[in-house]
Short mmCIF file of C-alpha atoms in Angstrom, two decimals:
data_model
loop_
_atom_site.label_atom_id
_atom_site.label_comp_id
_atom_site.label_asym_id
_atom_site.label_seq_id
_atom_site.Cartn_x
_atom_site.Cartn_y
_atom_site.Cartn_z
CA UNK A 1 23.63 34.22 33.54
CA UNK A 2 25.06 35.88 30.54
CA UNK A 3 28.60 35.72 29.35
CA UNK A 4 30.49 38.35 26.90
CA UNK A 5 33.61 36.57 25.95
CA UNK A 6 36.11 39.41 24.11
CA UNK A 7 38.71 37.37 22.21
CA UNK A 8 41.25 39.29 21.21
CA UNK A 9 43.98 36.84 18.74
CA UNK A 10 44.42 37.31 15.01
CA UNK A 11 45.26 33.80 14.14
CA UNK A 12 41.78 31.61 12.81
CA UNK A 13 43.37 28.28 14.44
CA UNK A 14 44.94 30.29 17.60
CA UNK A 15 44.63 27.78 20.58
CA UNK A 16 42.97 31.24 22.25
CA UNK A 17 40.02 30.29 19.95
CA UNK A 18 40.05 26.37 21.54
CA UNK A 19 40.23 27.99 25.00
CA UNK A 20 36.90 30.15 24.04
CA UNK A 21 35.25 27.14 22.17
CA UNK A 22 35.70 24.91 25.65
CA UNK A 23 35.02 27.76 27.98
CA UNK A 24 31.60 28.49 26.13
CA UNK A 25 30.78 24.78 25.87
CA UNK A 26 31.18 24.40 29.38
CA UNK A 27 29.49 27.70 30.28
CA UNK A 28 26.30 26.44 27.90
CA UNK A 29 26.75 22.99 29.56
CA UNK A 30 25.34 24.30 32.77
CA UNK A 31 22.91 26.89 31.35
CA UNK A 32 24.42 30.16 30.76
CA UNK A 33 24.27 32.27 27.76
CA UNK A 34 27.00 33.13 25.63
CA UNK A 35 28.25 35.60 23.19
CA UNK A 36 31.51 36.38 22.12
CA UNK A 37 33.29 39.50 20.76
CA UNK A 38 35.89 38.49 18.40
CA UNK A 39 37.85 42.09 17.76
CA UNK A 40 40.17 40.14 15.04
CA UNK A 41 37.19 39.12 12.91
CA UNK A 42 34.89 41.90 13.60
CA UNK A 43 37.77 44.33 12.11
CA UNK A 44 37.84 46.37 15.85
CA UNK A 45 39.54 49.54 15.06
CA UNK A 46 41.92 49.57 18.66
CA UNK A 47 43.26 52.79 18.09
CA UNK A 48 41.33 55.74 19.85
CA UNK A 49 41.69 59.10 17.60
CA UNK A 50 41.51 62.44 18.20
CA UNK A 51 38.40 62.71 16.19
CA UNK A 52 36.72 59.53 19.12
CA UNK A 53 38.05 61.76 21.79
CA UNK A 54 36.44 64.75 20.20
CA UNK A 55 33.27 63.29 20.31
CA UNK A 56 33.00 61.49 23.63
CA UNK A 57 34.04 65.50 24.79
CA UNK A 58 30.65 66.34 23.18
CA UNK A 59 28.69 63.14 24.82
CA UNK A 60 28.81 61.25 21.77
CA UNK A 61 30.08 57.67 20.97
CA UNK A 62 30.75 56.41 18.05
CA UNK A 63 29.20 53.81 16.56
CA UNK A 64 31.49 50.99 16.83
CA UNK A 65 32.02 51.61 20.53
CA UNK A 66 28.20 52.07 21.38
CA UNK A 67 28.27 48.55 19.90
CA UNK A 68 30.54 47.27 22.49
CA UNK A 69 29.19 48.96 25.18
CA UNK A 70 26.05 47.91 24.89
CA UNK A 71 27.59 44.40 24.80
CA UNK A 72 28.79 44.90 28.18
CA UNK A 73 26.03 46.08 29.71
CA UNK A 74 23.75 43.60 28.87
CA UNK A 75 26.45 40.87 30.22
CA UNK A 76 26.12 39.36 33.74
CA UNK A 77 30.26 38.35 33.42
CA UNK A 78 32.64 39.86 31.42
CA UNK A 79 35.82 37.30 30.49
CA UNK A 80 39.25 38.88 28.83
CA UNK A 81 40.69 36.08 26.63
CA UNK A 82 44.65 36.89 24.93
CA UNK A 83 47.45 35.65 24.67
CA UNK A 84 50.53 36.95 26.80
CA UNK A 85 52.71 39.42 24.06
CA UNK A 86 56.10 41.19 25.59
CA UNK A 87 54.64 40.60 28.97
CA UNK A 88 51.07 42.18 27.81
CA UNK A 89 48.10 41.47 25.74
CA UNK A 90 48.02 42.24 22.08
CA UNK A 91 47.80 46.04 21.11
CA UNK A 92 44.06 45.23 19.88
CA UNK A 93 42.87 44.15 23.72
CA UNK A 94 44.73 46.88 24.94
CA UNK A 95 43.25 49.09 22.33
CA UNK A 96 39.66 47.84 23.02
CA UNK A 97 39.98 49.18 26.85
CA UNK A 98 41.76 52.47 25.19
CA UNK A 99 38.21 53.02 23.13
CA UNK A 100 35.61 51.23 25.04
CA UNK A 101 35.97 51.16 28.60
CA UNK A 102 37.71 54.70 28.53
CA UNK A 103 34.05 55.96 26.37
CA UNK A 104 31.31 53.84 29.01
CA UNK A 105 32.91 53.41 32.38
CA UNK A 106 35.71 56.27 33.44
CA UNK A 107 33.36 58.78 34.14
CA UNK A 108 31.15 56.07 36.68
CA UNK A 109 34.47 54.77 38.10
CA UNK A 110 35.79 54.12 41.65
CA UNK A 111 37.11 57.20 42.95
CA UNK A 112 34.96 59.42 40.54
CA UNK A 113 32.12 59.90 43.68
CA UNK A 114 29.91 57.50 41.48
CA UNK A 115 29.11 53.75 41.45
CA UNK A 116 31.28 52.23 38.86
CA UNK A 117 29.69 51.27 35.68
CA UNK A 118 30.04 47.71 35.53
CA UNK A 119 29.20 46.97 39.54
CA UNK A 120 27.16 43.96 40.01
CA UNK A 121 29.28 42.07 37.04
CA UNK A 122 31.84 39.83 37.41
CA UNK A 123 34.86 39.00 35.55
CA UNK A 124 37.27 37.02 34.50
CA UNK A 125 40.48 36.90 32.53
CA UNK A 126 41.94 33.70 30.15
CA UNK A 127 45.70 34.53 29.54
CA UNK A 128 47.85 32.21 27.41
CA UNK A 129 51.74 32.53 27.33
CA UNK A 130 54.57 30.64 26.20
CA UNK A 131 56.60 31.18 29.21
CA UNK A 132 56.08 29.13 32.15
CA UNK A 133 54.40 30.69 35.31
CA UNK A 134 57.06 30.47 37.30
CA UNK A 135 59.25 32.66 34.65
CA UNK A 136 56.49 35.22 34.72
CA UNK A 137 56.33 35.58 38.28
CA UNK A 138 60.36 35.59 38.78
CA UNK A 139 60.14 38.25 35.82
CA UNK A 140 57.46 40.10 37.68
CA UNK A 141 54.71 40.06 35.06
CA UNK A 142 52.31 38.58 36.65
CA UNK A 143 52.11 41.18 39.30
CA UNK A 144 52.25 43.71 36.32
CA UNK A 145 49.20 42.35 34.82
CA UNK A 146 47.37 42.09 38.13
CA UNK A 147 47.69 46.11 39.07
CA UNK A 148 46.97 46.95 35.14
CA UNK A 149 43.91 44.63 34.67
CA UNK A 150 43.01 43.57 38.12
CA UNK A 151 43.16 46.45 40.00
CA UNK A 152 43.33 48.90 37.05
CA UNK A 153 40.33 48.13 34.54
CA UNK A 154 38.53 45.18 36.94
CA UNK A 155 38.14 46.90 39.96
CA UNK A 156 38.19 50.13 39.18
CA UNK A 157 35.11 49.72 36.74
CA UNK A 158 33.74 47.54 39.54
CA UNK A 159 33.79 43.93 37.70
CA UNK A 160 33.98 41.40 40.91
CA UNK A 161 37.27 39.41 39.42
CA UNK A 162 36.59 35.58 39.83
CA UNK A 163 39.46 34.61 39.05
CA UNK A 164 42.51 34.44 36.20
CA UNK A 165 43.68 31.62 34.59
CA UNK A 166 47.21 31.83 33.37
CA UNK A 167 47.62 28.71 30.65
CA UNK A 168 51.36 28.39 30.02
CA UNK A 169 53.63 26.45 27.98
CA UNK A 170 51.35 27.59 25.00
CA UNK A 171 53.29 27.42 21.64
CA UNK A 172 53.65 25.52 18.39
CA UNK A 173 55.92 22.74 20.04
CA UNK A 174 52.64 22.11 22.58
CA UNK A 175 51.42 18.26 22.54
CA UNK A 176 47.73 17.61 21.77
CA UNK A 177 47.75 16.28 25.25
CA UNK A 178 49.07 19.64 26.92
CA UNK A 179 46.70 21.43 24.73
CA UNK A 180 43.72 19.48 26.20
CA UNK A 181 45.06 19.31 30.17
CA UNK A 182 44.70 23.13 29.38
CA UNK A 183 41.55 22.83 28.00
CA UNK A 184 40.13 20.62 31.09
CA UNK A 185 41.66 23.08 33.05
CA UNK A 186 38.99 25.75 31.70
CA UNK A 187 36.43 23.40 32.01
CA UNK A 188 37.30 23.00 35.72
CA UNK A 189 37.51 26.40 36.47
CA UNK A 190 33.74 26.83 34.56
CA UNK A 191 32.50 24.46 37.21
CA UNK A 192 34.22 25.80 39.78
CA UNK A 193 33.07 29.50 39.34
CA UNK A 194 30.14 29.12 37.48
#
């Protein structure tokens, strides 16, 4: 199976990037293919312009986002990795789904009399956040985040969600030994999907 992994934190040393080094290495570990999308480093331009919407009018892409989308089609599973910012991910993640998904999959989507473009694929989202679950679920963003990106962008471009693993208690006070009962965590949910 193949894996796109689209990392979306600016930080080099961002425990995001530990979460996508031990979800790959366990993904690998049993045989799957990897590649990840790292919109930080690869300079992603997240906003979508007039001059973007302009062309997709005239059935063009640009460049940039015919990159992307041909990264997602050729993937078997799709996984979402960010961390959790004013109950949301980063602007560039959001951004990404602005330019991308909005460009390859809203014309194919449920409720458009089409298949959806990414049927057959399944996904998965990695969210990190400072708070503790049980603080995002009293504030209700958890269920926010499950109607905008598991019912709203998963679903609706037909990606089967198998599951989303909320990793809280993520921040710079974090022990080495939180950071890696995390880490197993994504390990265990590799085996356990995958």
């Amino acid at each position: 199976m193949h894996h796109l992994i689209i990392l979306a934190h600016p930080r080099a040393r961002s425990f995001n990037r530990s979460v996508v080094a031990a979800y790959t290495a366990a993904l690998e570990a049993r045989g799957h293919r990897v590649a990840c999308r790292d919109l930080y480093a690869l300079g992603f331009d997240p906003v979508l312009s007039a001059l973007d919407m302009a062309a997709l009018a005239r059935g063009g892409r640009p460049r940039d986002i015919r990159a992307e989308l041909d990264a997602l089609r050729a993937a078997d599973a799709i996984t979402l990795v960010s961390p959790l910012w004013w109950s949301d991910v980063p602007a560039m993640l959001k951004g990404y789904v602005d330019r991308v998904f909005f460009a390859g999959f809203s014309d194919t989507a449920k409720g458009k009399g089409g298949r959806p473009g990414l049927a057959g694929k399944k996904g998965v989202i990695i969210t990190t956040a400072q708070a503790r679950r049980a603080d995002l679920k009293r504030w209700g963003t958890l269920r926010a985040l499950e109607t905008v990106y598991h019912e709203g962008l998963m679903d609706y471009c037909g990606l089967e969600l198998v599951g989303h693993l909320y990793l809280a208690g993520i921040g710079p006070r974090m022990s080495r030994a939180a950071g890696e009962r995390h880490l197993e965590s994504v390990r265990r949910f590799v085996r356990r999907a995958f």
